[in-house]
Short mmCIF file of C-alpha atoms in Angstrom, two decimals:
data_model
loop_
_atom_site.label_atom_id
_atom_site.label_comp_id
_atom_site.label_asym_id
_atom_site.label_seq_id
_atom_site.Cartn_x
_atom_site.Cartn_y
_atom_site.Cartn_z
CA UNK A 1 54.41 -16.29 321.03
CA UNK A 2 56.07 -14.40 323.62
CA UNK A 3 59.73 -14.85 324.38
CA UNK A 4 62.70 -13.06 326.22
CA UNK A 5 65.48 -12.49 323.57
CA UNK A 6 68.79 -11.04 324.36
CA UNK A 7 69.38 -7.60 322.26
CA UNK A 8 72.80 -6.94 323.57
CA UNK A 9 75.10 -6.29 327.07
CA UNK A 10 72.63 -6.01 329.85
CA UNK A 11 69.74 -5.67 327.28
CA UNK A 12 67.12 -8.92 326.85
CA UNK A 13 63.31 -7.65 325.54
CA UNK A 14 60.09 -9.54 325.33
CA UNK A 15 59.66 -9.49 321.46
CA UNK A 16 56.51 -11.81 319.52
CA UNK A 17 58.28 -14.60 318.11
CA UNK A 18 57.34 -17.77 315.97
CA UNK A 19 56.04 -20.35 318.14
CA UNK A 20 58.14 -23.32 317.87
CA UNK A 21 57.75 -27.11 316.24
CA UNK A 22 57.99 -30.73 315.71
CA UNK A 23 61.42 -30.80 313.70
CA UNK A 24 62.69 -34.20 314.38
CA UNK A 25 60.14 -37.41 315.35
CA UNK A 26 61.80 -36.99 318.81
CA UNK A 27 60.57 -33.83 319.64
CA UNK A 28 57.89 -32.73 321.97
CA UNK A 29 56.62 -28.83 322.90
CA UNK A 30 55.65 -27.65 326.12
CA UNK A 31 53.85 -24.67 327.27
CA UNK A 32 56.19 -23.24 329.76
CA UNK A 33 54.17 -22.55 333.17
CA UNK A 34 57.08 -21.45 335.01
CA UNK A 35 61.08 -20.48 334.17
CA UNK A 36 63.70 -19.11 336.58
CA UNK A 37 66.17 -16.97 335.92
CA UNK A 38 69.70 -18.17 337.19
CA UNK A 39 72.54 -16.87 337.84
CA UNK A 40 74.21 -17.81 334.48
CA UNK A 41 71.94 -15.84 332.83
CA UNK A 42 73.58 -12.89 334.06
CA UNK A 43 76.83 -14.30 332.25
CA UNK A 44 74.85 -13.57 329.03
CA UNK A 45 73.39 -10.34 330.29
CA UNK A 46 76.68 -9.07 331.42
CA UNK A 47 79.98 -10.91 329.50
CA UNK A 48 79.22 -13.85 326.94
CA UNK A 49 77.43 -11.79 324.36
CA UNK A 50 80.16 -12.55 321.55
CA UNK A 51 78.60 -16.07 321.38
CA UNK A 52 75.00 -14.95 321.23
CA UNK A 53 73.36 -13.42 318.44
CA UNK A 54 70.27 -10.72 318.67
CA UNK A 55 67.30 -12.19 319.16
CA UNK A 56 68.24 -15.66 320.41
CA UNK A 57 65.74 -16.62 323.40
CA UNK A 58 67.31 -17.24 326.82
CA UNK A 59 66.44 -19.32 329.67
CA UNK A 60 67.33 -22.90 331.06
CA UNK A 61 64.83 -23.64 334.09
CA UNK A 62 61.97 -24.20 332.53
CA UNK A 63 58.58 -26.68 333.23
CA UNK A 64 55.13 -26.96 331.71
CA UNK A 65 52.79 -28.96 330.09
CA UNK A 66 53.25 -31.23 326.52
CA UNK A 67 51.23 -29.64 324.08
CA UNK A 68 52.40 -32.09 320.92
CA UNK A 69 54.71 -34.84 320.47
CA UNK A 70 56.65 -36.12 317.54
CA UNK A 71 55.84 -39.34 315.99
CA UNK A 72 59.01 -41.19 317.49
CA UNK A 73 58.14 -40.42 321.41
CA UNK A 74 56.68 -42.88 323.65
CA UNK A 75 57.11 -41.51 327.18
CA UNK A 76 55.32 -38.65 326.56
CA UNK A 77 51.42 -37.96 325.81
CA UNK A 78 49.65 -34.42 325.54
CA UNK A 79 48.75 -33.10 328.94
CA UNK A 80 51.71 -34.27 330.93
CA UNK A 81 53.17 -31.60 333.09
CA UNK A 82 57.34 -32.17 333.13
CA UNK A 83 60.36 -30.52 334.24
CA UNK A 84 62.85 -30.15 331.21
CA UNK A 85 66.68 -30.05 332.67
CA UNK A 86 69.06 -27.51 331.54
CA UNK A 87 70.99 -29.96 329.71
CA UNK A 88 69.80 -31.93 326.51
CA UNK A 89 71.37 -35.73 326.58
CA UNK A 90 70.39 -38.66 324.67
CA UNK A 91 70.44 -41.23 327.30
CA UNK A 92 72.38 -43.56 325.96
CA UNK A 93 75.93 -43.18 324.78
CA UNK A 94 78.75 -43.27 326.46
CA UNK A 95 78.93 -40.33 328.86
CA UNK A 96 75.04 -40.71 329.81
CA UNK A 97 75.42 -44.15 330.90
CA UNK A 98 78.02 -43.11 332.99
CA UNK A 99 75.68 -40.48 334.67
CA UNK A 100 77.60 -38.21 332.90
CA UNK A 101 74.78 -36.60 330.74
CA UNK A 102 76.28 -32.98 330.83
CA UNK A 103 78.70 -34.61 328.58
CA UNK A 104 76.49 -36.61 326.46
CA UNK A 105 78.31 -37.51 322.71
CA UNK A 106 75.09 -36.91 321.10
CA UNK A 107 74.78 -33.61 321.79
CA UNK A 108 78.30 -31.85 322.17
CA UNK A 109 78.91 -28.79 320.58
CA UNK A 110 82.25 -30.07 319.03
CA UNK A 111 83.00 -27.06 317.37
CA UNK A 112 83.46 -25.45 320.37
CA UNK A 113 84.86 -28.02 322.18
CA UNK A 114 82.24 -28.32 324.52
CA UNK A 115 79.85 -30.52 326.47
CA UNK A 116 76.31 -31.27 325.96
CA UNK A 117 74.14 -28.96 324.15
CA UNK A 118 72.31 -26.25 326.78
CA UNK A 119 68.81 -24.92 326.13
CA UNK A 120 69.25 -20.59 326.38
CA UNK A 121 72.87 -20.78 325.94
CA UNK A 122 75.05 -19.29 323.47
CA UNK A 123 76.80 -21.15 320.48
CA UNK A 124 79.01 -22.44 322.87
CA UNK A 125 76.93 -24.89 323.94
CA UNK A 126 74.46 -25.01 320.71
CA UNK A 127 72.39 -21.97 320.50
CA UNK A 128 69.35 -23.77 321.32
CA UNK A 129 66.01 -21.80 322.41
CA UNK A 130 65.46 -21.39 325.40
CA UNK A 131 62.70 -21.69 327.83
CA UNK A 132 61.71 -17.97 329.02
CA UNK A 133 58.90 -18.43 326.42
CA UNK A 134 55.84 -19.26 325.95
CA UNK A 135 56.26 -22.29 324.68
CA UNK A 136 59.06 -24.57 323.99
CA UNK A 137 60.97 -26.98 321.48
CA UNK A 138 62.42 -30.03 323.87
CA UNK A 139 65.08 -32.24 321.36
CA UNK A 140 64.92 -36.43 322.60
CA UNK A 141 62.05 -35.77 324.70
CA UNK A 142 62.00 -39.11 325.73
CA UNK A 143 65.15 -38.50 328.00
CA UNK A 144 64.92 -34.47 328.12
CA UNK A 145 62.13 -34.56 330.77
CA UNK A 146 61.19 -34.73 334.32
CA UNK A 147 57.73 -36.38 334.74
CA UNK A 148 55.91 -34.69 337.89
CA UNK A 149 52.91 -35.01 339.47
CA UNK A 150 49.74 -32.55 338.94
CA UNK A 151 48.98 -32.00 342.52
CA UNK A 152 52.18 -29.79 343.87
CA UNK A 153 52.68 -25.99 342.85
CA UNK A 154 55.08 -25.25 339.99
CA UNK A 155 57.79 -24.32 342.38
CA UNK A 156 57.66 -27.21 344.30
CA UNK A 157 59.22 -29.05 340.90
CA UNK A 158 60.99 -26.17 339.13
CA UNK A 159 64.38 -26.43 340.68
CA UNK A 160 65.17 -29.75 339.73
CA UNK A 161 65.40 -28.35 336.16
CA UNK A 162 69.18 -27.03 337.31
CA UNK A 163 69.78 -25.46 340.91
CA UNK A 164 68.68 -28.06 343.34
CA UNK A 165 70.55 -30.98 341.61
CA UNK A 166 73.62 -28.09 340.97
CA UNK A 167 73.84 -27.96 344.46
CA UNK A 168 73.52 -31.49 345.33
CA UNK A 169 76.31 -32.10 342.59
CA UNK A 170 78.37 -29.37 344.62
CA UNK A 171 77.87 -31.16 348.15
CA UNK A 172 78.62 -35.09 346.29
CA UNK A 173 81.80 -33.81 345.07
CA UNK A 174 83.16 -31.92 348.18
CA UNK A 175 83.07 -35.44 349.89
CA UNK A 176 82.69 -33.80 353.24
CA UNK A 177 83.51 -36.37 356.12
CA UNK A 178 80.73 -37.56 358.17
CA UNK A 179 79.91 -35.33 361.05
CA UNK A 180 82.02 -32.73 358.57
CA UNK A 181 82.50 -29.18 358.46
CA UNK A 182 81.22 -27.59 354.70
CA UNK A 183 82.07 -23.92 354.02
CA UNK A 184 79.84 -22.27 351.00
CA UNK A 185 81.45 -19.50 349.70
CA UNK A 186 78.02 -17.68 347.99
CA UNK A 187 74.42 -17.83 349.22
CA UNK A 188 72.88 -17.19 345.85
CA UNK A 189 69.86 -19.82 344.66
CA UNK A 190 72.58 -22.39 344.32
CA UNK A 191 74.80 -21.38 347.49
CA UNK A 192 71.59 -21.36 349.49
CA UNK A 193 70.59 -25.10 348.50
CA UNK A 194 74.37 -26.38 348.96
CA UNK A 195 74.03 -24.97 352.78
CA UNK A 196 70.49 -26.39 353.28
CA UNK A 197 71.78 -30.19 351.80
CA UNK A 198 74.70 -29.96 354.05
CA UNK A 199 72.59 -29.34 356.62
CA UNK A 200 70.46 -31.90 355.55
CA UNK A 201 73.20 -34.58 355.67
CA UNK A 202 74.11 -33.62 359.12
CA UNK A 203 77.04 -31.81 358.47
CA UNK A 204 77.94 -27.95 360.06
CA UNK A 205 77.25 -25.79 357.39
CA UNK A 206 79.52 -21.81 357.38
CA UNK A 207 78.01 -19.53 354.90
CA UNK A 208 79.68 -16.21 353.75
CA UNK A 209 78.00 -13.81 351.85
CA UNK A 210 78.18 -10.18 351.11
CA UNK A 211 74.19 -9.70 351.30
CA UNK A 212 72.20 -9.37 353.83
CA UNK A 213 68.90 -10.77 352.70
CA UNK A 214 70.73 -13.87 351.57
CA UNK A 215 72.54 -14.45 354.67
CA UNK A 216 68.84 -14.06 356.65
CA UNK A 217 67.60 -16.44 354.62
CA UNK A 218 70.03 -19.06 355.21
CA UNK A 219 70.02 -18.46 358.63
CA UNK A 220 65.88 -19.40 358.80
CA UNK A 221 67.05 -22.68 357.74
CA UNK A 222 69.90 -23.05 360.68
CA UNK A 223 73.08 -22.04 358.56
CA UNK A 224 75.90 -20.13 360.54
CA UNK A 225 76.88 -17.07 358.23
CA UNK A 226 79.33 -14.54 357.48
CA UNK A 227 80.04 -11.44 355.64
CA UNK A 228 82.61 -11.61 353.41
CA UNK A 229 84.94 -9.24 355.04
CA UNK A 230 88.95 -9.31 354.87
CA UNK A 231 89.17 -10.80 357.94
CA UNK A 232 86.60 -13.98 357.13
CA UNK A 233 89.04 -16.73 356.14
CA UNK A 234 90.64 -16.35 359.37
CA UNK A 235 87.17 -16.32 361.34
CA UNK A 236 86.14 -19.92 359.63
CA UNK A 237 89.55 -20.91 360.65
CA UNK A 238 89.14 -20.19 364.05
CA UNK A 239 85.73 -22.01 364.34
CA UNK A 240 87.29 -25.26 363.34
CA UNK A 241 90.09 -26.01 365.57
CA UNK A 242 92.85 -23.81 363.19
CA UNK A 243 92.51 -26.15 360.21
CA UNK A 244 90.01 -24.62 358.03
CA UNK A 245 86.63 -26.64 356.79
CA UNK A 246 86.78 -30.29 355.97
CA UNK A 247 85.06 -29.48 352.32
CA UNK A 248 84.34 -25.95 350.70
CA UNK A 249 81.64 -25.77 347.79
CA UNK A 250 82.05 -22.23 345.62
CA UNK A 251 78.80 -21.52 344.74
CA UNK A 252 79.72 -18.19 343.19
CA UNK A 253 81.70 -18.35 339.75
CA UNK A 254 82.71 -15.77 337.55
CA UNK A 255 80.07 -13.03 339.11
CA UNK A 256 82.46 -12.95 342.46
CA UNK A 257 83.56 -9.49 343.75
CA UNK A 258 87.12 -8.90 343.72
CA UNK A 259 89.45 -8.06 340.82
CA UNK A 260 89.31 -4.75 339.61
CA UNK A 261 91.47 -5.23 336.74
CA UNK A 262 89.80 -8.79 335.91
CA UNK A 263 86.20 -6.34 335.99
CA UNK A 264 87.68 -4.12 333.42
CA UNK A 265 88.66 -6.88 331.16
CA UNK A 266 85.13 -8.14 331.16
CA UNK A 267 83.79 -4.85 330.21
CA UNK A 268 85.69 -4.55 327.50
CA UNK A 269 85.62 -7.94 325.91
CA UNK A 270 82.03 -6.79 325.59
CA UNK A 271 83.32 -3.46 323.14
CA UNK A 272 85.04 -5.81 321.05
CA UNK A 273 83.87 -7.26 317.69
CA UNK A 274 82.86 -10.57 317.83
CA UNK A 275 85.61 -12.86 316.65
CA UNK A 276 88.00 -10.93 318.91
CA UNK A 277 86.25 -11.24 322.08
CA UNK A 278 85.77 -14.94 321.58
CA UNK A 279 89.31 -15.21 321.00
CA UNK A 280 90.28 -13.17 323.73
CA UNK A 281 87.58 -15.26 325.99
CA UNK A 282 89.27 -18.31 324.57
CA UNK A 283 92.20 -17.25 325.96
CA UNK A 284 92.57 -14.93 328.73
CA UNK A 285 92.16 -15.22 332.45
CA UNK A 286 88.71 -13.15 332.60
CA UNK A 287 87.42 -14.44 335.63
CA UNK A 288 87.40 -12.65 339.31
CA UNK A 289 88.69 -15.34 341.13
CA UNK A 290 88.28 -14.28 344.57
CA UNK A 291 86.27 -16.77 345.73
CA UNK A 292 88.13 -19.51 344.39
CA UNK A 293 91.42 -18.46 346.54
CA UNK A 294 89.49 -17.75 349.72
CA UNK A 295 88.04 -21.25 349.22
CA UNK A 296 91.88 -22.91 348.64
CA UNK A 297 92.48 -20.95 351.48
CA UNK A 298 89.67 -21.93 354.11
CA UNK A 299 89.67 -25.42 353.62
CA UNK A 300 92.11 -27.57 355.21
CA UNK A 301 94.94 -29.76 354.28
CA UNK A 302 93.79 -32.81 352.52
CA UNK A 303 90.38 -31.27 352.35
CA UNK A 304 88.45 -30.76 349.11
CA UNK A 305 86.99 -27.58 346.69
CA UNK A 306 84.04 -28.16 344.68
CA UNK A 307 83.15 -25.44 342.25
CA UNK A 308 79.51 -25.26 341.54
CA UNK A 309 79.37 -21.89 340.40
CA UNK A 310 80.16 -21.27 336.36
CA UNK A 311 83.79 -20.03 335.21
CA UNK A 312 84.56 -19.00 331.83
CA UNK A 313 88.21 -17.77 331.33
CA UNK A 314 91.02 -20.47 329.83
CA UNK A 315 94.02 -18.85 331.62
CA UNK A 316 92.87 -18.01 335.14
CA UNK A 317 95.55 -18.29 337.59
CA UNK A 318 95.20 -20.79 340.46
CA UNK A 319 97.77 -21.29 343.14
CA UNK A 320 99.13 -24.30 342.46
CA UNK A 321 102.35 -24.38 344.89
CA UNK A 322 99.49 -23.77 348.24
CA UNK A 323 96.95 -26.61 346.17
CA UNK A 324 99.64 -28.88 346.20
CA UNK A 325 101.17 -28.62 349.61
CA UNK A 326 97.54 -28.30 351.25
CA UNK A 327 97.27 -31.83 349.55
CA UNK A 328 93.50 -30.55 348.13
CA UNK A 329 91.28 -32.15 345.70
CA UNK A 330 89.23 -29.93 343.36
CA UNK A 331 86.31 -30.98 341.27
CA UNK A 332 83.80 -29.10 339.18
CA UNK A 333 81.66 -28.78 336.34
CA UNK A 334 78.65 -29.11 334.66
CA UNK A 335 75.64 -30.89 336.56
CA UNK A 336 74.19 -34.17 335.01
CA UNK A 337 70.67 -33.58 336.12
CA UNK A 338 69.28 -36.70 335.27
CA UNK A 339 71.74 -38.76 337.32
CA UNK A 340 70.16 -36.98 340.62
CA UNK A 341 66.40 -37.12 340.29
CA UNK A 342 65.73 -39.98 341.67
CA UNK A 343 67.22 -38.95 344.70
CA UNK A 344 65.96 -35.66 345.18
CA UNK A 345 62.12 -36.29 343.74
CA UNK A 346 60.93 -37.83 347.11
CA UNK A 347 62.42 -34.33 348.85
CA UNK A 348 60.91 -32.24 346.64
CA UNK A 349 57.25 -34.16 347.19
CA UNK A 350 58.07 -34.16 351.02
CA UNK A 351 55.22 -32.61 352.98
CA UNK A 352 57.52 -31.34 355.47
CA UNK A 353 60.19 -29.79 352.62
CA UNK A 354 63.26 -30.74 353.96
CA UNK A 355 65.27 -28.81 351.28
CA UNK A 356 63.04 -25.49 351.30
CA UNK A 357 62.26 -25.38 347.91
CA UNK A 358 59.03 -23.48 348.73
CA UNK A 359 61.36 -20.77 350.38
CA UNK A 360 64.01 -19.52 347.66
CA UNK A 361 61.49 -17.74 345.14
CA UNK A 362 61.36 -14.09 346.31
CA UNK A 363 60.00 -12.68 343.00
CA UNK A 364 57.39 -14.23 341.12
CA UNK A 365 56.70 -12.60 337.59
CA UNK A 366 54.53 -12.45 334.44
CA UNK A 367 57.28 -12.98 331.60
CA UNK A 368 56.88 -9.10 330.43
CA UNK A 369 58.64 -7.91 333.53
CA UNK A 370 61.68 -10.06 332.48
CA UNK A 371 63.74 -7.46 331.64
CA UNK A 372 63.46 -5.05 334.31
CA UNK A 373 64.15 -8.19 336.80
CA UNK A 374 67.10 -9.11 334.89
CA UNK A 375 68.52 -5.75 336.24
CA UNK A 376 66.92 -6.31 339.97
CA UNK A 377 68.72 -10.06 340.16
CA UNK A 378 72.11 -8.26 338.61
CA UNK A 379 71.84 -5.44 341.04
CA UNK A 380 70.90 -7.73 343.89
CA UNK A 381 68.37 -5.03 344.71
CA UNK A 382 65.05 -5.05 346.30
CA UNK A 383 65.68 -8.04 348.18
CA UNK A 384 66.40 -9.86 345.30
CA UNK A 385 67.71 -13.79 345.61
CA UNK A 386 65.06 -15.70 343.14
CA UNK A 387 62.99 -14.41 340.06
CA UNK A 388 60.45 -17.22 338.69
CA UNK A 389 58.34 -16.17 335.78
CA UNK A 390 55.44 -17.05 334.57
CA UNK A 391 54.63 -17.27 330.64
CA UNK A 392 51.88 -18.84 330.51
CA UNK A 393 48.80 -20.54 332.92
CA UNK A 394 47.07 -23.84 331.47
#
């Protein structure tokens, strides 16, 4: 089959690979009709490569249609189209019944001390194969799937594999007041469904971005942007009363502009051999943090920062002194996709699309232009704000 494999910094190639299969009773394989690329895919394109080896197959937003089951599955038949979430979980230990599936026991990758296993996503979190493939290996497919109906396009469904319950995750934990003001530092895929949930839920949404396409998209959907100028902290300021927003969600990560110096680091963690750049990555502060401060900044005293968007260094820097006499809560990580489908299916089948899902995709893609719109996304080029590919047609 057909996959994209990563080759090295900002290098991925479609190469003819073995198709997978059944290797426990608990497995199923899809053909993948449609995979994203996100925006943590250009942490492996651009800075994580010490964990990946050549060849390993990327993605994490995948759906299709079950081709073959193993012999232990029961909710799952040949010809059922699903969504497969980023994040494998079993379902039923500890962490999963606590809706806390990013962190399932079953799957951890202790040996990095980290969460759940990821499909596409280094050996920190497994090494698993991902879904920019033909087709694809799902682990305890009972749990690891999404059923959906056959009637709605692809992209009506795809986004519930990892950006549209992201950003719902983002918007639950900035506990923005009712009535509330929501700040979203980023209007990348994820940044542009946090603004369009806050809307959503009634609350006045300011958007700051750097691009213009991105901010004219938000704005179709009634979001109030902003370019991300030195002077923007002080303009969200002035639109609510002085005080700053009730709730911020950065939806940007470890991609933010900024830090020169931090920039520099990256690149060269990427020169290093392998075991040195994970240890430096282990332990340095190799993150541009700029949107994190203007975020501690904007919001106001007693408010709270929810980080949606990915960061990767151990010894960042964060202003503790202003966090703790702004009196802010912070919350973050991982999203446990399976705790918000059941909430966000009936949007997603909504005639009337309250979320948008059917306008993010700007780029839609057989899988052999992969690589060339890996460098589009990173550029943010062309107009560039969602790539969905297309491996295969059933």
């Amino acid at each position: 089959m057909k996959a994209l494999t990563w080759q090295g910094t900002r290098k991925v190639t479609v190469e003819e690979v073995p198709e997978p299969r059944i290797q426990q009773p608990s497995d199923a394989i899809i053909r993948v009709t449609s995979s994203a690329i996100c925006g943590s895919d250009l942490h492996l394109y651009e800075l994580l490569g010490p964990f990946i080896d050549r060849g390993d197959i990327l993605g994490h937003e995948p759906m299709g249609v079950v081709v073959d089951v193993g012999s232990d599955v029961t909710r799952l038949k040949v010809g059922d189209r699903v969504v497969i979430p980023f994040n494998i979980s079993c379902g039923e230990c500890f962490m999963c019944r606590r809706g806390l599936q990013s962190q399932c026991e079953t799957t951890q990758v202790r040996e990095y001390g980290s969460g759940a296993a990821l499909f596409g996503y280094t050996k920190l979190y497994g090494q698993v194969p991902g879904g920019q493939a033909e087709f694809l290996r799902v682990p305890l497919a009972d749990y690891n799937h999404i059923p959906v109906a056959s009637d709605l396009p692809d992209e009506r469904y795809l986004f519930l594999s990892d950006i549209l319950p992201t950003a719902w995750q983002g918007v639950e934990y900035a506990q923005v007041p009712e009535g509330g003001t929501l700040a979203v530092m980023g209007l990348g895929p994820v940044g542009q469904f946090v603004s369009r949930i806050g809307r959503h839920r009634g609350y006045r949404v300011l958007a700051v971005d750097p691009v213009p396409e991105r901010r004219a998209m938000a704005e179709r959907h009634g979001i109030e942007t902003f370019d991300l100028t030195d002077t923007v902290v002080e303009e969200l300021r002035d639109l609510t009363e002085g005080r700053g927003a009730d709730s911020v969600v950065d939806a940007v990560g470890l991609e933010a502009h900024g830090n020169a110096g931090v920039e520099f680091i990256q690149k060269a963690v990427g020169l290093l051999p392998d075991a040195a750049a994970r240890k430096l990555l282990d332990t340095a502060g190799i993150d541009r943090l700029a949107a994190v401060y203007a975020s501690i900044d904007v919001v106001r005293r007693g408010g709270t920062v929810s980080l949606s968007g990915v960061y990767a260094g151990d010894a960042d820097i964060l202003p503790m002194k202003t966090m703790f006499d702004k009196q802010l809560s912070l919350r973050m990580g991982q999203c446990n996709v399976k705790h918000w489908i059941d909430t966000l299916l009936p949007l997603v089948e909504d005639v009337a699309d309250p979320l948008g899902v059917m306008d993010l995709t700007t780029h839609h893609a057989p899988l052999d232009d992969a690589p060339e719109l890996y460098r589009t996304f990173q550029q943010k080029t062309d107009g560039c704000i969602k790539v969905v590919l297309h491996p295969s047609t059933v």
